[in-house]
Amino acid sequence: MSDNELGLFLRTRREACPPASVGLPAGPRRRTPGLRRSELAMLADVSVEYITRLEQGRDQNPSQAVLMALADALRMSSSERIHLYQLAKSSSPGFHCLGGAQPNREVRPAVRAILDRLDPTPAVVVNRLSEVLASTEGYRLLMDQSGLFDAGMPANYARYIFTDERARTVFPDWDHTADAVVAALKSGPFRTDQSVAALVDELSLLVGAPFTDRLLSIPSLPAASGIRRLTHPEAGDLRLAYEHLDLSADDDQQVIIHLPADDATAKALDRLIGRRPGGLRALG
């Protein structure tokens, strides 16, 4: 398990920042399409040696001013800036987390009522362990034959993706899906959360390199939206647009909503869910 999430996040953001986006020429013989350490150091007005120490984890307590300068230099979004601050805070010597608190498995009645109103849209409520706590009937019909719910509720999405061979068929872009699962587990307290740490240890032992290699290389900022491909035994190949919606801090849960990304998927879901044609409209 990596002890240098701050350094990993900074390095991946640097390597993903094209020089042109910050007004620098690309130049010849560039090893990475992103910024060099020297370029980031110049833009943030810090030394190259300091950037190196941060990325290597030899300095994990940057000042607020340095964090702001790095975020500005890398053109970070609001969510990336918040995440950078949280990583720096959790890396500081004085940080303490309530790691003994159990993950919340209670879904409030109001949230269940929202799910009822979302039906037949496939939607699901998960906690920080990726446990499936509640879902719409549409999500059940979508995932019933995948093996996700074989062990009952709460099903664990991360455990399913990495330990059930059927997941590689259900999700044809399995590598991308696995990356997203690891990024989600690593977000938040991560190492200092005893429940998450126990799940990570379990998957490290059961799965080995396909999981542990990702722990070392995937930054802890999962995408909040995107397109996910899914192969259903009856409905065939589907393209689903997903949105992650965070509930309150007290809930410590997310609602994940899936919408058909094209007309073919919308029609296939209508047939699968047994609703009137056009009940689920494609985006766009």
CSV table of C-alpha atoms in Angstrom, one decimal:
chain,number,residue,atom,x,y,z
A,1,MET,CA,0.0,0.0,0.0
A,2,SER,CA,1.5,3.4,-1.0
A,3,ASP,CA,2.3,5.8,1.8
A,4,ASN,CA,2.9,8.6,-0.7
A,5,GLU,CA,-0.6,9.5,-2.1
A,6,LEU,CA,0.2,13.2,-2.1
A,7,GLY,CA,3.4,12.6,-4.2
A,8,LEU,CA,1.6,10.2,-6.6
A,9,PHE,CA,-1.2,12.7,-7.1
A,10,LEU,CA,1.1,15.6,-7.8
A,11,ARG,CA,3.2,13.5,-10.3
A,12,THR,CA,0.2,12.2,-12.2
A,13,ARG,CA,-1.3,15.7,-12.5
A,14,ARG,CA,2.0,17.1,-13.6
A,15,GLU,CA,2.4,14.4,-16.3
A,16,ALA,CA,-1.2,15.0,-17.4
A,17,CYS,CA,-0.7,18.8,-17.8
A,18,PRO,CA,0.3,19.6,-21.4
A,19,PRO,CA,2.8,22.5,-21.7
A,20,ALA,CA,0.6,24.3,-24.1
A,21,SER,CA,-2.2,24.5,-21.5
A,22,VAL,CA,0.1,26.7,-19.3
A,23,GLY,CA,1.6,28.7,-22.1
A,24,LEU,CA,4.9,26.7,-22.5
A,25,PRO,CA,6.2,25.3,-25.8
A,26,ALA,CA,6.3,21.5,-26.0
A,27,GLY,CA,9.9,21.4,-27.2
A,28,PRO,CA,11.8,18.4,-28.7
A,29,ARG,CA,12.6,15.0,-27.2
A,30,ARG,CA,10.0,15.2,-24.4
A,31,ARG,CA,9.7,12.0,-22.4
A,32,THR,CA,6.2,12.8,-21.2
A,33,PRO,CA,3.4,14.8,-22.8
A,34,GLY,CA,3.1,16.7,-19.5
A,35,LEU,CA,5.3,19.2,-17.7
A,36,ARG,CA,8.8,18.5,-16.6
A,37,ARG,CA,9.6,19.0,-12.9
A,38,SER,CA,11.7,22.0,-13.8
A,39,GLU,CA,8.8,23.6,-15.6
A,40,LEU,CA,6.4,23.1,-12.7
A,41,ALA,CA,9.0,24.4,-10.3
A,42,MET,CA,9.3,27.6,-12.4
A,43,LEU,CA,5.6,28.1,-12.7
A,44,ALA,CA,5.0,27.5,-8.9
A,45,ASP,CA,8.1,29.5,-7.9
A,46,VAL,CA,9.7,26.7,-5.9
A,47,SER,CA,12.9,24.7,-6.4
A,48,VAL,CA,13.1,21.6,-8.6
A,49,GLU,CA,14.6,19.8,-5.5
A,50,TYR,CA,11.4,20.6,-3.6
A,51,ILE,CA,9.2,19.2,-6.3
A,52,THR,CA,11.3,16.1,-6.3
A,53,ARG,CA,11.0,15.7,-2.5
A,54,LEU,CA,7.2,16.1,-2.7
A,55,GLU,CA,6.8,13.6,-5.5
A,56,GLN,CA,9.0,11.1,-3.8
A,57,GLY,CA,7.3,11.5,-0.4
A,58,ARG,CA,10.4,12.8,1.4
A,59,ASP,CA,8.4,16.0,2.2
A,60,GLN,CA,4.7,15.5,3.0
A,61,ASN,CA,3.9,18.7,4.7
A,62,PRO,CA,3.8,21.6,2.2
A,63,SER,CA,2.5,24.9,3.3
A,64,GLN,CA,-0.8,26.3,2.2
A,65,ALA,CA,1.0,28.8,-0.1
A,66,VAL,CA,2.9,26.1,-1.8
A,67,LEU,CA,-0.3,24.0,-2.3
A,68,MET,CA,-2.0,27.0,-3.9
A,69,ALA,CA,0.9,27.7,-6.1
A,70,LEU,CA,1.1,24.1,-7.3
A,71,ALA,CA,-2.7,24.0,-7.9
A,72,ASP,CA,-2.5,27.2,-9.9
A,73,ALA,CA,0.4,26.1,-11.9
A,74,LEU,CA,-1.2,22.7,-12.8
A,75,ARG,CA,-4.6,24.4,-13.6
A,76,MET,CA,-6.4,22.1,-11.2
A,77,SER,CA,-10.1,22.0,-11.1
A,78,SER,CA,-12.1,22.8,-7.9
A,79,SER,CA,-12.4,19.1,-7.0
A,80,GLU,CA,-8.7,18.5,-7.6
A,81,ARG,CA,-7.8,21.4,-5.4
A,82,ILE,CA,-10.0,20.1,-2.6
A,83,HIS,CA,-8.4,16.6,-3.0
A,84,LEU,CA,-4.9,18.1,-3.0
A,85,TYR,CA,-5.6,19.9,0.3
A,86,GLN,CA,-7.1,16.7,1.9
A,87,LEU,CA,-4.1,14.6,0.9
A,88,ALA,CA,-1.7,17.2,2.3
A,89,LYS,CA,-3.8,17.4,5.5
A,90,SER,CA,-3.9,13.6,5.9
A,91,SER,CA,-0.1,13.4,5.3
A,92,SER,CA,0.7,15.9,8.1
A,93,PRO,CA,2.1,14.6,11.4
A,94,GLY,CA,-0.7,16.0,13.4
A,95,PHE,CA,-3.5,14.4,11.4
A,96,HIS,CA,-5.7,11.9,13.2
A,97,CYS,CA,-8.7,10.1,11.6
A,98,LEU,CA,-11.5,8.3,13.3
A,99,GLY,CA,-10.4,5.1,11.7
A,100,GLY,CA,-12.4,2.9,14.0
A,101,ALA,CA,-15.7,4.3,12.9
A,102,GLN,CA,-17.7,1.7,11.0
A,103,PRO,CA,-18.9,2.5,7.5
A,104,ASN,CA,-22.5,3.7,7.4
A,105,ARG,CA,-24.8,0.9,6.1
A,106,GLU,CA,-28.1,2.7,6.9
A,107,VAL,CA,-29.8,4.4,4.1
A,108,ARG,CA,-32.1,7.2,5.1
A,109,PRO,CA,-35.8,7.0,4.2
A,110,ALA,CA,-35.6,10.2,2.1
A,111,VAL,CA,-32.8,8.6,0.1
A,112,ARG,CA,-34.8,5.5,-0.5
A,113,ALA,CA,-37.7,7.7,-1.6
A,114,ILE,CA,-35.5,9.3,-4.1
A,115,LEU,CA,-34.5,5.9,-5.5
A,116,ASP,CA,-38.2,5.0,-5.8
A,117,ARG,CA,-38.8,8.1,-7.9
A,118,LEU,CA,-35.7,7.4,-10.0
A,119,ASP,CA,-37.0,3.9,-11.1
A,120,PRO,CA,-36.8,2.5,-13.7
A,121,THR,CA,-33.4,4.3,-14.1
A,122,PRO,CA,-30.6,2.0,-12.8
A,123,ALA,CA,-29.4,3.8,-9.7
A,124,VAL,CA,-27.6,2.5,-6.6
A,125,VAL,CA,-26.4,3.8,-3.1
A,126,VAL,CA,-22.9,2.8,-2.1
A,127,ASN,CA,-20.7,3.6,0.9
A,128,ARG,CA,-16.9,4.1,1.2
A,129,LEU,CA,-16.3,0.3,1.1
A,130,SER,CA,-18.2,0.1,-2.2
A,131,GLU,CA,-21.0,-1.8,-0.5
A,132,VAL,CA,-24.3,-1.8,-2.4
A,133,LEU,CA,-26.8,-0.7,0.2
A,134,ALA,CA,-29.9,0.0,-1.8
A,135,SER,CA,-30.8,0.2,-5.5
A,136,THR,CA,-33.7,0.8,-7.9
A,137,GLU,CA,-35.4,-2.1,-9.4
A,138,GLY,CA,-33.9,-1.0,-12.7
A,139,TYR,CA,-30.4,-1.5,-11.3
A,140,ARG,CA,-31.4,-4.9,-9.9
A,141,LEU,CA,-32.6,-6.1,-13.3
A,142,LEU,CA,-29.5,-4.7,-15.0
A,143,MET,CA,-27.1,-6.5,-12.6
A,144,ASP,CA,-29.0,-9.6,-11.4
A,145,GLN,CA,-27.3,-11.9,-13.8
A,146,SER,CA,-23.8,-10.5,-13.4
A,147,GLY,CA,-23.1,-12.3,-10.1
A,148,LEU,CA,-22.8,-9.1,-8.1
A,149,PHE,CA,-25.7,-10.0,-5.8
A,150,ASP,CA,-24.8,-13.7,-5.4
A,151,ALA,CA,-23.6,-13.2,-1.8
A,152,GLY,CA,-26.7,-11.2,-0.9
A,153,MET,CA,-26.8,-7.6,0.5
A,154,PRO,CA,-24.8,-5.7,1.0
A,155,ALA,CA,-22.9,-6.7,-2.1
A,156,ASN,CA,-19.4,-5.4,-2.4
A,157,TYR,CA,-18.6,-3.9,-5.8
A,158,ALA,CA,-14.8,-3.8,-5.3
A,159,ARG,CA,-14.7,-7.4,-4.2
A,160,TYR,CA,-16.9,-8.5,-7.1
A,161,ILE,CA,-14.8,-6.6,-9.7
A,162,PHE,CA,-11.5,-8.1,-8.6
A,163,THR,CA,-12.5,-11.6,-7.5
A,164,ASP,CA,-15.4,-12.7,-9.7
A,165,GLU,CA,-14.3,-13.8,-13.2
A,166,ARG,CA,-17.7,-12.9,-14.6
A,167,ALA,CA,-16.9,-9.3,-14.0
A,168,ARG,CA,-14.4,-9.3,-16.9
A,169,THR,CA,-17.2,-10.4,-19.2
A,170,VAL,CA,-19.8,-8.0,-17.8
A,171,PHE,CA,-17.4,-5.1,-18.1
A,172,PRO,CA,-15.5,-5.3,-21.4
A,173,ASP,CA,-13.3,-2.4,-20.3
A,174,TRP,CA,-12.3,-4.2,-17.2
A,175,ASP,CA,-9.0,-2.6,-16.7
A,176,HIS,CA,-10.6,0.9,-16.7
A,177,THR,CA,-13.3,-0.3,-14.3
A,178,ALA,CA,-10.7,-1.8,-12.0
A,179,ASP,CA,-8.7,1.5,-12.0
A,180,ALA,CA,-11.9,3.4,-11.0
A,181,VAL,CA,-12.6,1.0,-8.2
A,182,VAL,CA,-9.1,1.4,-6.7
A,183,ALA,CA,-9.3,5.2,-7.1
A,184,ALA,CA,-12.6,5.2,-5.2
A,185,LEU,CA,-11.2,3.1,-2.4
A,186,LYS,CA,-8.1,5.3,-2.1
A,187,SER,CA,-10.2,8.5,-1.9
A,188,GLY,CA,-10.9,10.0,1.6
A,189,PRO,CA,-9.0,8.7,4.6
A,190,PHE,CA,-7.8,5.5,2.9
A,191,ARG,CA,-4.9,4.2,4.9
A,192,THR,CA,-6.2,5.6,8.2
A,193,ASP,CA,-9.6,4.1,7.8
A,194,GLN,CA,-9.5,0.6,9.4
A,195,SER,CA,-12.5,-0.8,7.4
A,196,VAL,CA,-11.0,0.3,4.1
A,197,ALA,CA,-7.5,-0.9,5.1
A,198,ALA,CA,-9.0,-4.3,6.0
A,199,LEU,CA,-10.7,-4.6,2.6
A,200,VAL,CA,-7.5,-3.5,0.8
A,201,ASP,CA,-5.4,-6.1,2.7
A,202,GLU,CA,-8.0,-8.8,1.8
A,203,LEU,CA,-7.9,-7.9,-1.9
A,204,SER,CA,-4.1,-7.6,-1.9
A,205,LEU,CA,-3.9,-11.2,-0.6
A,206,LEU,CA,-6.6,-12.6,-2.8
A,207,VAL,CA,-5.8,-10.9,-6.0
A,208,GLY,CA,-2.1,-9.9,-5.9
A,209,ALA,CA,-0.5,-7.8,-8.6
A,210,PRO,CA,-3.7,-6.8,-10.6
A,211,PHE,CA,-4.8,-5.1,-7.4
A,212,THR,CA,-1.6,-4.1,-5.6
A,213,ASP,CA,0.0,-2.6,-8.7
A,214,ARG,CA,-2.9,-0.3,-9.0
A,215,LEU,CA,-2.6,0.8,-5.4
A,216,LEU,CA,0.9,2.1,-6.2
A,217,SER,CA,0.0,3.8,-9.5
A,218,ILE,CA,-3.6,5.0,-9.5
A,219,PRO,CA,-4.2,8.4,-8.0
A,220,SER,CA,-7.0,8.7,-5.5
A,221,LEU,CA,-9.4,10.9,-7.4
A,222,PRO,CA,-12.1,8.8,-9.2
A,223,ALA,CA,-14.1,10.3,-12.0
A,224,ALA,CA,-17.5,11.7,-11.0
A,225,SER,CA,-19.0,11.0,-14.4
A,226,GLY,CA,-18.3,9.2,-17.7
A,227,ILE,CA,-19.3,6.4,-19.9
A,228,ARG,CA,-19.3,2.8,-18.8
A,229,ARG,CA,-19.7,-0.2,-21.2
A,230,LEU,CA,-21.5,-3.2,-19.9
A,231,THR,CA,-22.4,-6.6,-21.6
A,232,HIS,CA,-25.7,-8.0,-20.5
A,233,PRO,CA,-26.6,-11.7,-21.3
A,234,GLU,CA,-30.0,-10.6,-22.5
A,235,ALA,CA,-29.8,-6.9,-23.4
A,236,GLY,CA,-26.4,-7.2,-25.1
A,237,ASP,CA,-23.8,-4.5,-25.3
A,238,LEU,CA,-24.8,-1.3,-23.4
A,239,ARG,CA,-23.3,2.1,-23.1
A,240,LEU,CA,-24.2,3.8,-19.8
A,241,ALA,CA,-23.5,7.4,-18.8
A,242,TYR,CA,-22.9,7.5,-15.0
A,243,GLU,CA,-23.0,10.3,-12.5
A,244,HIS,CA,-21.7,10.0,-8.9
A,245,LEU,CA,-23.7,12.2,-6.5
A,246,ASP,CA,-22.3,12.6,-2.9
A,247,LEU,CA,-24.8,12.6,-0.1
A,248,SER,CA,-24.1,14.5,3.1
A,249,ALA,CA,-20.9,14.0,5.2
A,250,ASP,CA,-23.1,12.3,7.9
A,251,ASP,CA,-24.3,9.8,5.3
A,252,ASP,CA,-20.8,9.2,3.9
A,253,GLN,CA,-22.5,7.6,0.9
A,254,GLN,CA,-23.0,8.1,-2.8
A,255,VAL,CA,-25.8,7.7,-5.3
A,256,ILE,CA,-24.6,6.4,-8.6
A,257,ILE,CA,-27.1,7.0,-11.5
A,258,HIS,CA,-26.8,5.2,-14.9
A,259,LEU,CA,-28.5,6.6,-18.0
A,260,PRO,CA,-28.5,5.2,-21.5
A,261,ALA,CA,-25.8,7.0,-23.5
A,262,ASP,CA,-27.3,6.2,-27.0
A,263,ASP,CA,-30.6,5.1,-28.5
A,264,ALA,CA,-29.6,1.5,-28.9
A,265,THR,CA,-28.9,1.3,-25.1
A,266,ALA,CA,-32.2,3.1,-24.3
A,267,LYS,CA,-34.2,0.6,-26.4
A,268,ALA,CA,-32.3,-2.4,-24.9
A,269,LEU,CA,-33.0,-1.2,-21.3
A,270,ASP,CA,-36.7,-0.6,-22.1
A,271,ARG,CA,-36.9,-4.2,-23.2
A,272,LEU,CA,-35.0,-5.5,-20.2
A,273,ILE,CA,-36.8,-3.5,-17.6
A,274,GLY,CA,-40.2,-4.1,-19.2
A,275,ARG,CA,-41.3,-0.5,-19.3
A,276,ARG,CA,-43.0,1.4,-22.0
A,277,PRO,CA,-40.9,2.2,-25.1
A,278,GLY,CA,-39.1,5.5,-24.6
A,279,GLY,CA,-39.3,5.2,-20.8
A,280,LEU,CA,-35.5,5.7,-20.6
A,281,ARG,CA,-34.3,8.3,-23.0
A,282,ALA,CA,-30.8,8.5,-24.4
A,283,LEU,CA,-28.7,11.5,-23.5
A,284,GLY,CA,-28.0,14.0,-26.2
